[in-house]
Coordinates of C-alpha atoms and ligand atoms in Angstrom, one line a residue:
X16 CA 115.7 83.5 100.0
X17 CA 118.3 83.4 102.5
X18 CA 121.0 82.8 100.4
X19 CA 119.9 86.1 98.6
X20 CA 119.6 88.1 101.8
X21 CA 123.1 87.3 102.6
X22 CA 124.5 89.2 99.5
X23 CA 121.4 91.3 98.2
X24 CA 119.4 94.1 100.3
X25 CA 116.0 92.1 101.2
X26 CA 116.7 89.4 99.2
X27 CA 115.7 91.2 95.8
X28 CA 117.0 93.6 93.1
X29 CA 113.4 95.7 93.4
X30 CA 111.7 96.0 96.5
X31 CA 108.2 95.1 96.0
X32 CA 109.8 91.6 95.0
X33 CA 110.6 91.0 98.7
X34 CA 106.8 90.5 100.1
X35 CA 107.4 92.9 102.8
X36 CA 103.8 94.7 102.3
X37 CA 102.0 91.0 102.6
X38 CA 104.7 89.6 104.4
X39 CA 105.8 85.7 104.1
X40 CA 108.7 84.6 101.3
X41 CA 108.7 85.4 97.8
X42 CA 107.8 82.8 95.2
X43 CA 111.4 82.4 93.2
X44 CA 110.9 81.5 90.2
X45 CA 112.4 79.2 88.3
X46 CA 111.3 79.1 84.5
X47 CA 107.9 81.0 82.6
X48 CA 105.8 80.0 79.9
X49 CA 102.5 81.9 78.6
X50 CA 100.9 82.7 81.3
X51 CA 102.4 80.0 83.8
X52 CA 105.5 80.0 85.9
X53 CA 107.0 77.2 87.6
X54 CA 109.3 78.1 90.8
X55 CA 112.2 76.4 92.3
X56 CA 110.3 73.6 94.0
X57 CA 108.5 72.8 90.5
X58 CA 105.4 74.3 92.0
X59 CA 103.0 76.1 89.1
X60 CA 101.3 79.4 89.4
X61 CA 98.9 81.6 87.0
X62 CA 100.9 85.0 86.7
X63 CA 99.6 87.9 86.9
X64 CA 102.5 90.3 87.6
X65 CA 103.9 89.4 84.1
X66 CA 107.2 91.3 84.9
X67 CA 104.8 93.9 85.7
X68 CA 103.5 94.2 82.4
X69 CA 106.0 93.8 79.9
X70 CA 105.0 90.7 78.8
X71 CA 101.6 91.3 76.6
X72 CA 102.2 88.3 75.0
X73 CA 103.3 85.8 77.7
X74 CA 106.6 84.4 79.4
X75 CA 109.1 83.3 76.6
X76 CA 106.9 83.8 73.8
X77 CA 108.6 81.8 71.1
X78 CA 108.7 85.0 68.7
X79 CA 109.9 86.6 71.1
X80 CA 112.6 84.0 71.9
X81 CA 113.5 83.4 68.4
X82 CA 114.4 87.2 67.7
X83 CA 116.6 87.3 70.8
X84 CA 118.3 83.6 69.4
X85 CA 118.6 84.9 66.2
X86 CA 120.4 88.1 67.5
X87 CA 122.5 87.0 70.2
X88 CA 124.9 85.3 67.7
X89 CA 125.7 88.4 65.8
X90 CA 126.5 90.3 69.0
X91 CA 125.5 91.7 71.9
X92 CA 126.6 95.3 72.1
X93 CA 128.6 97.2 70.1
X94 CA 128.3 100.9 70.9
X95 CA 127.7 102.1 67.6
X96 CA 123.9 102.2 65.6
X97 CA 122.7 99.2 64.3
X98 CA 119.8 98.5 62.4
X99 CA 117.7 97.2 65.0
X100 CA 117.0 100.8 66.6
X101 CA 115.4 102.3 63.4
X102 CA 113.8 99.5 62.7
X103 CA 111.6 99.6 66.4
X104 CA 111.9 103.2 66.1
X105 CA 109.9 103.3 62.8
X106 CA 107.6 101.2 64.6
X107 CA 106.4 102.9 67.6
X108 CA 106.5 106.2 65.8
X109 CA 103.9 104.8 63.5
X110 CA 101.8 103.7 66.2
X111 CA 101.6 106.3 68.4
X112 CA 99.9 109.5 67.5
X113 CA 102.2 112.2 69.1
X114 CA 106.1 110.7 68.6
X115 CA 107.7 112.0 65.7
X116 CA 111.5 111.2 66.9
X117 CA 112.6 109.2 69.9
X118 CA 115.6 108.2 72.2
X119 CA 116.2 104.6 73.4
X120 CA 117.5 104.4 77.1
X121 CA 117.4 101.0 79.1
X122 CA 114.6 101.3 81.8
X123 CA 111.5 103.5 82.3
X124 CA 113.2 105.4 85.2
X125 CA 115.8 106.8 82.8
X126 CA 113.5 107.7 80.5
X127 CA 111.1 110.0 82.9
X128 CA 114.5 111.4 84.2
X129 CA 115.2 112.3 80.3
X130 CA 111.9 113.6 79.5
X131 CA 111.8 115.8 82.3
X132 CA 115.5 117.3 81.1
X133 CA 114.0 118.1 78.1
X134 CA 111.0 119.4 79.0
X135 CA 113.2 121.9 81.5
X136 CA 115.4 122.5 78.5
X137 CA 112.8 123.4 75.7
X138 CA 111.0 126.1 78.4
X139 CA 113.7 127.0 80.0
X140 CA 112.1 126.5 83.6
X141 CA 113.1 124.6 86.7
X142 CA 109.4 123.1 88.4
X143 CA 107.7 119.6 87.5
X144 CA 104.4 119.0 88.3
X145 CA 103.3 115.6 89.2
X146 CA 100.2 113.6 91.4
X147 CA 100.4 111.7 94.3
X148 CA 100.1 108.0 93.9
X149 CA 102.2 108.3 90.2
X150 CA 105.1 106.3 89.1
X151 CA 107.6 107.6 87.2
X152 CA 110.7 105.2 88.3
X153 CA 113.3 106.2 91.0
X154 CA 115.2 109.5 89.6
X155 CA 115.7 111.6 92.3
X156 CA 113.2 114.6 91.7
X157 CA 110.4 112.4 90.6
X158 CA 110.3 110.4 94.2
X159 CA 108.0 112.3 95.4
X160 CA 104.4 111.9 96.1
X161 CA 103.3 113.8 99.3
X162 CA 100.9 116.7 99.8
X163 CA 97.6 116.6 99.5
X164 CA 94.6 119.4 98.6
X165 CA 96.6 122.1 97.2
X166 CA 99.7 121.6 95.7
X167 CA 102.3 122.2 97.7
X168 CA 106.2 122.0 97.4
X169 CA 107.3 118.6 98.5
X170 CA 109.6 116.5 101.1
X171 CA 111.2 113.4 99.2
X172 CA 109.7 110.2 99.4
X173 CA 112.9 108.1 99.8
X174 CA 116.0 108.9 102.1
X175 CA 118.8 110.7 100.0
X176 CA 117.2 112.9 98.0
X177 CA 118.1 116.4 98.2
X178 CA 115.1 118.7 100.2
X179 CA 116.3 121.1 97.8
X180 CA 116.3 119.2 94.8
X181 CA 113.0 117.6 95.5
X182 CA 111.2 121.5 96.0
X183 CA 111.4 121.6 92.2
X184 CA 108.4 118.8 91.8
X185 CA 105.2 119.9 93.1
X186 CA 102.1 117.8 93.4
X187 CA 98.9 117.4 93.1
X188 CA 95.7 114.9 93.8
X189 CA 95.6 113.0 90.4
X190 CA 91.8 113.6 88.7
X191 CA 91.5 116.8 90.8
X192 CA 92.1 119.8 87.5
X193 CA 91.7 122.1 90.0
X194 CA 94.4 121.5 92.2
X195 CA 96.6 121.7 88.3
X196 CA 95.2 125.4 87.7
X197 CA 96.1 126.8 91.7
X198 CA 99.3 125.4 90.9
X199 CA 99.9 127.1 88.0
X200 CA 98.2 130.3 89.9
X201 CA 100.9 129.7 92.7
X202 CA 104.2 129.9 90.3
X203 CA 103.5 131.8 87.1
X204 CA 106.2 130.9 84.0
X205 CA 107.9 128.1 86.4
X206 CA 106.1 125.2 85.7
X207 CA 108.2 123.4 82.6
X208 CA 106.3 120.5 82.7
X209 CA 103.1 118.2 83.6
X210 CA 103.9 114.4 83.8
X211 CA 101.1 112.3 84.3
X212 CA 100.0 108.2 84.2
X213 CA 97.3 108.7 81.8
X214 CA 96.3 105.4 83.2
X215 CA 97.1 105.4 87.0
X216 CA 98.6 101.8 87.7
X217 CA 100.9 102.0 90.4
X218 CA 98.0 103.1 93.4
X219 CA 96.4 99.8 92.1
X220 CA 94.6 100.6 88.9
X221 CA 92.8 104.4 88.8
X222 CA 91.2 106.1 85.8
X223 CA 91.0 109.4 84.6
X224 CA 87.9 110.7 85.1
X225 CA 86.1 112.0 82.1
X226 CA 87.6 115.0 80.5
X227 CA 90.9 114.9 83.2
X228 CA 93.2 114.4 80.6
X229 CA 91.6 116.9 78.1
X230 CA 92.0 119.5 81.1
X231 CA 95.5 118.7 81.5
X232 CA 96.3 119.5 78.2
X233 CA 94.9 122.6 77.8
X234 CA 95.9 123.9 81.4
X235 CA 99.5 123.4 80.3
X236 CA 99.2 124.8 77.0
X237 CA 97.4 127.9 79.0
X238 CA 100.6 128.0 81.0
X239 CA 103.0 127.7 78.6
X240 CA 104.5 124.1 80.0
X241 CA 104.8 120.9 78.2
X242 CA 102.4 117.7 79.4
X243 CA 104.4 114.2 79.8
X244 CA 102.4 111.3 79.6
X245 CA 104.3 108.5 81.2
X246 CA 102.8 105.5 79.3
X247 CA 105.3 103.4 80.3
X248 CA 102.7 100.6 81.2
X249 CA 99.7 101.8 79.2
X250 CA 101.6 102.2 76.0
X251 CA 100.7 99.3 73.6
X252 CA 98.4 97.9 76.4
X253 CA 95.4 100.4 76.3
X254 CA 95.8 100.2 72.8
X255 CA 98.4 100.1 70.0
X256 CA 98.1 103.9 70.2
X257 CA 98.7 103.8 73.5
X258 CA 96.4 105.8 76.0
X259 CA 96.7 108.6 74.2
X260 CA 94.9 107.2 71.1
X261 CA 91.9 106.0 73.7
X262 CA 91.8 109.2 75.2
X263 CA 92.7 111.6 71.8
X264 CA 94.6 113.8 74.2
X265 CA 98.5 114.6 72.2
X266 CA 101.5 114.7 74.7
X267 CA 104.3 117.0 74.2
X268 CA 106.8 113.8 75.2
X269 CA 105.6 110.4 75.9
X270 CA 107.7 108.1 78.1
X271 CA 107.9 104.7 77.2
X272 CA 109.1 101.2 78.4
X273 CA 108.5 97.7 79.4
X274 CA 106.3 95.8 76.4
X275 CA 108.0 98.1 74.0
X276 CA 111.4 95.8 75.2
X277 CA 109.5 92.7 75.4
X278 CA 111.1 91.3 78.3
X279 CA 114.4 92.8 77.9
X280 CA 115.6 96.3 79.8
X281 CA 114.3 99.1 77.6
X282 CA 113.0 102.5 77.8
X283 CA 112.4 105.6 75.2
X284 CA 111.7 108.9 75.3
X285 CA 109.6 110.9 72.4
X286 CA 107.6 113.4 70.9
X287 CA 107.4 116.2 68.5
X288 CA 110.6 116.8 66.2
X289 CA 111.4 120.4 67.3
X290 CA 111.5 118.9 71.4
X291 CA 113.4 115.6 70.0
X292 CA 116.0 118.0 68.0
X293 CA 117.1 119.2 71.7
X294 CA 118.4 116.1 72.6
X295 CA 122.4 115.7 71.8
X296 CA 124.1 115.3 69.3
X297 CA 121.5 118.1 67.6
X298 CA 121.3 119.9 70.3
X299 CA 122.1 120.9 74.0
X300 CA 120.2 118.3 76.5
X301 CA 123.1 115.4 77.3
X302 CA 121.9 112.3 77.3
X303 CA 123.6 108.5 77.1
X304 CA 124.0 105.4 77.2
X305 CA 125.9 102.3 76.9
X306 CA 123.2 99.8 76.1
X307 CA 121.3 102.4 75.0
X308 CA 119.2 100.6 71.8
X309 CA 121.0 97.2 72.4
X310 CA 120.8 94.6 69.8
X311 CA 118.5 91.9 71.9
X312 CA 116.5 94.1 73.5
X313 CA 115.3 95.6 70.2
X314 CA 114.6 92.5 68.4
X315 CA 112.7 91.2 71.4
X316 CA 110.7 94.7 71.4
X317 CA 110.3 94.5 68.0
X318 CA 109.3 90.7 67.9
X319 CA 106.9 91.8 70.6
X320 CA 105.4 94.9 68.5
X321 CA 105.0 92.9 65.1
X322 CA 103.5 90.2 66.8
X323 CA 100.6 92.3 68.6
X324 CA 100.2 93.6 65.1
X325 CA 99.9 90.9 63.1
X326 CA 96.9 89.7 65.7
X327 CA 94.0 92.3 64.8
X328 CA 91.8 91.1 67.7
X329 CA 94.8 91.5 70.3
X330 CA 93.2 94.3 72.1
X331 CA 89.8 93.1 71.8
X332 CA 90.6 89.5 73.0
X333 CA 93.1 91.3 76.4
X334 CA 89.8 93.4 76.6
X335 CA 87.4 89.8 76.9
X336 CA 89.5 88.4 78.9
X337 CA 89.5 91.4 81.5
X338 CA 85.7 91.6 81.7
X339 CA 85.4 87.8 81.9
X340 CA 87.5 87.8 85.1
X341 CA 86.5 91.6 86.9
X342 CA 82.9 89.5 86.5
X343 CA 84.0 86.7 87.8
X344 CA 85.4 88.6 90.8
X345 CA 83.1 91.1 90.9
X346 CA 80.7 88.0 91.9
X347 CA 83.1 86.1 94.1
X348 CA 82.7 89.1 96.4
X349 CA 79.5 89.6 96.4
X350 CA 78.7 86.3 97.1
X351 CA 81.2 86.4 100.0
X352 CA 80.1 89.6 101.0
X353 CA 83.6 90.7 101.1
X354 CA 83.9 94.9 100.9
X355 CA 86.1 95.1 97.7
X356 CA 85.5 96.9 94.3
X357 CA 87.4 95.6 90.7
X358 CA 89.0 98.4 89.1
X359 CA 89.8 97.3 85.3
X360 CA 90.8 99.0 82.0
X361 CA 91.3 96.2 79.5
X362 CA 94.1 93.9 80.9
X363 CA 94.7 96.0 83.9
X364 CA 92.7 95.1 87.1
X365 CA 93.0 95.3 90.7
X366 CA 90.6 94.6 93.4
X367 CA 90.7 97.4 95.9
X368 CA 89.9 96.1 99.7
X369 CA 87.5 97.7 101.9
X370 CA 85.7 99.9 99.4
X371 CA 82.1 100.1 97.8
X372 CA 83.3 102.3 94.7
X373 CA 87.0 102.4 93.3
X374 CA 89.3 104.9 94.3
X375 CA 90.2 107.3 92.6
X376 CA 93.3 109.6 93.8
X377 CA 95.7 108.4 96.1
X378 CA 94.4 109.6 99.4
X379 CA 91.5 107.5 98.4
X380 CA 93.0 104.5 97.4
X381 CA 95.4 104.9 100.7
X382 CA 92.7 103.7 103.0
X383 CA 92.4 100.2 101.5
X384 CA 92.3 97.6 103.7
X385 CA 95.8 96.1 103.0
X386 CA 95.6 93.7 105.9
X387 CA 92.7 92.1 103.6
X388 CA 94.2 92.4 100.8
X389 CA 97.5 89.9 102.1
X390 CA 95.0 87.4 103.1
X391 CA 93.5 87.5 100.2
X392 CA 97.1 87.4 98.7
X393 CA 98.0 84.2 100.5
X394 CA 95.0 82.2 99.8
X395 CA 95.7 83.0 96.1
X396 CA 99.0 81.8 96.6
X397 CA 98.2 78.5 97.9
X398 CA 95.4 78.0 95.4
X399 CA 98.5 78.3 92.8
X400 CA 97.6 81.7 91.9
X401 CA 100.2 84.4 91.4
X402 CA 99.5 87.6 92.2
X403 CA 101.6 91.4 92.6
X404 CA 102.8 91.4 96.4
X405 CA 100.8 94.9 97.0
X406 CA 97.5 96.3 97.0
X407 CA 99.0 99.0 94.8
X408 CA 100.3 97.0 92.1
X409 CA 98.2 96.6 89.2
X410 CA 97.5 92.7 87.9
X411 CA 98.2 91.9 84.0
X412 CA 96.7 89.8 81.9
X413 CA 98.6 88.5 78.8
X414 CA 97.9 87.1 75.4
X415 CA 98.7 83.7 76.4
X416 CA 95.9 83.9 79.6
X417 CA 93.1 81.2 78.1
X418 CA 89.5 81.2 79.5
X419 CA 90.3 78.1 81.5
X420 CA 93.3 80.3 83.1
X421 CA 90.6 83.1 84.5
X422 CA 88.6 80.7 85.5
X423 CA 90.9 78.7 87.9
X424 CA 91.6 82.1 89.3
X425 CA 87.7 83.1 89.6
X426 CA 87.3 79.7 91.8
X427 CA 90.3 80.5 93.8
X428 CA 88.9 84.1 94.1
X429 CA 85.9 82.3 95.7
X430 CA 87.5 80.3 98.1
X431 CA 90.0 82.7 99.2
X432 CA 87.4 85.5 99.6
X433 CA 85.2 83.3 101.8
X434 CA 88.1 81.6 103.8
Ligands
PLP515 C1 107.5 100.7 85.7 C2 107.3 102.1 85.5 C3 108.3 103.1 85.4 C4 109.7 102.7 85.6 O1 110.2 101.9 84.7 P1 111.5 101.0 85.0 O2 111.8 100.3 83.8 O3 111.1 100.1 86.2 O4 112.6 101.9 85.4 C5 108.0 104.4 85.1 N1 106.7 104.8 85.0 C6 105.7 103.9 85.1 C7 104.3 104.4 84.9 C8 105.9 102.6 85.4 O5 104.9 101.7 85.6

């Protein structure tokens, strides 16, 4: 870690990586396989950031591995189409009720950036509304999550973002439709877009309540504007459909990344032909990119994709898995008499510190007890037990997790919550 500090800011290339909100050193890691990794001192830990959720199927699953061995040979960028792209194209587009035509960037960030170009392009209005406690990557006009009640124009949440450029997001308390219709109220035919976590994972894990999403699309279709649903975690995790199939709401654009790359650096934007038809070289919205589609990041997506497929019980078995450990938990804490609730949609989970009922908007979730939660943090450490760095961070299960895996992690629940 200090030799990292010396030539990287904090050590790391994201910040979360860095331990800062539980404090103490990051575990580097040294190699990953299933749902184990080993770090640099040979020590083994269950994971459950999982690259923070990319990796449905486990560290270095060997399809996986084989698609990016059989590609690499060929070679590894060539700035001109290949194959590959339709070929995961096809794939998600099949999958996912509301994509008819998509774009391949390299991260998620780049591709809420996109889909909010589009979005401003196709209604031909400036304002983006989002909800506090929502992720949609770094871009400038999406870092922004304060105000609360009403929605209200914003203040950026990170240094170096424009005041002016971050007035064109407004938000609003996520599950709160209310808040969604004053806004609309408040600027009449300047809204261009909704974007949304259909499934909130980056306050810790927070649902929509029953009928939020429903409300979300009809309130933009009221207003004329276009609802994003950034599924950039809950795509192919809530279900092969994404959380739009769970939740039969349609998107205008969804916004896609992490298992659709499989490990590898990918991102996509998509949605209904007309919107898609925007984007350049058929129409006027510029968008780019070098590595855009690139050969091993494809194969390992669509490795990934084909294998989740070809296992008809995936979700089902991610689903058994979940309950078997948010019970688990769920009685660790009790019996401890520790004040936490277990949030969990299928292989999503967090335990929220110093609540009776889960949260469920940001200004909720806020009050957590965070000094419990690195305690708990620590102790899960030690027990070999390798959790996100944040109460806000969602954990992920994986195909390769086994019964005896949640288990182990259940007993060191037990200890650390009564230490
Ligand atoms: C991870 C994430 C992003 C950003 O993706 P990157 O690949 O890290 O840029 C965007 N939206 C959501 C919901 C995410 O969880």
């Amino acid at each position: 870690m200090a030799r990292a500090e010396r030539v990287l800011p904090g050590g790391v290339d994201s910040p979360v990586r860095a331990y800062r909100a539980v404090g103490g050193s990051p575990v580097f890691v040294a190699s990953g396989r299933g749902s184990i990794i080993t770090d640099v001192d040979g020590r083994e830990y269950i994971d459950y950031v999982q690259s923070y959720g990319p990796l449905i199927l486990g560290h270095a699953h060997p399809a996986v591995v084989a698609a990016i061995q059989a590609a690499a040979p060929l070679g590894t960028s060539f700035g001109a189409p290949t194959e590959a792209e339709p070929a995961l194209a096809e794939r998600i587009i099949e999958a996912v009720p509301s994509i008819e035509m998509l774009r391949f960037v390299s991260s998620g960030t780049e591709a809420a950036m996109s889909a909010i170009r589009l979005a401003r392009a196709a209604t031909q209005r400036d304002l983006v509304l989002k909800f506090e406690g929502c992720y949609h990557g770094h871009a400038d006009g999406l870092l922004v999550a304060a105000g609360s009640g009403v929605a209200t124009l914003s203040l950026p949440d990170s240094a170096g973002v424009p005041a002016a450029y971050a007035a064109q997001t407004l938000v609003a308390p996520y599950n709160d439709l209310e808040s969604v219709q004053r806004a609309f109220a408040a600027h009449p035919g300047r809204i261009a877009a909704v974007i949304v976590e259909p499934i909130a994972g980056n306050m810790g894990l927070v649902l929509p309540a029953a009928g939020y999403l429903a409300g979300l699309r009809a309130a933009c279709d009221e207003a004329g504007a276009l609802l994003i649903f950034d599924e950039v975690i809950s795509g192919f995790r809530a279900s092969i459909g994404g959380a739009q199939a769970v939740y039969d709401v349609r998107p205008d654009i969804t916004v896609l990344g992490k298992i659709i790359g499989g490990g590898l650096p990918v991102g996509a934007y998509g949605g209904r032909r007309d919107l898609m038809s925007l984007i350049a070289p058929l129409g006027p919205v510029y968008q780019a990119g070098t590595l855009s589609g690139n050969p091993l990041a494809m194969a390992a997506g669509t490795a990934t994709l084909d294998t989740l497929r070809e296992m008809p019980d995936a979700y089902q078995r991610l689903d058994t898995l979940g309950a078997r450990l948010e019970a688990g938990l769920r009685d660790a804490i009790r019996t401890a008499r520790a004040r936490a609730v277990v949030a969990r949609s299928g292989s999503l989970l967090t335990v929220f510190f110093g609540f009776d009922a889960a949260p469920t908007n940001w200004a909720e979730a806020k009050q957590a007890d965070t000094a419990a939660f690195s305690r708990f943090h620590h102790a899960m450490l030690e027990g070999g037990v390798h959790l996100p760095p944040s109460q806000y961070e969602a954990w992920f299960l994986s195909l390769a997790h086994t019964e005896a895996d949640v288990d182990r992690t259940i007993a060191v629940a037990s200890q650390a919550l009564t230490a």
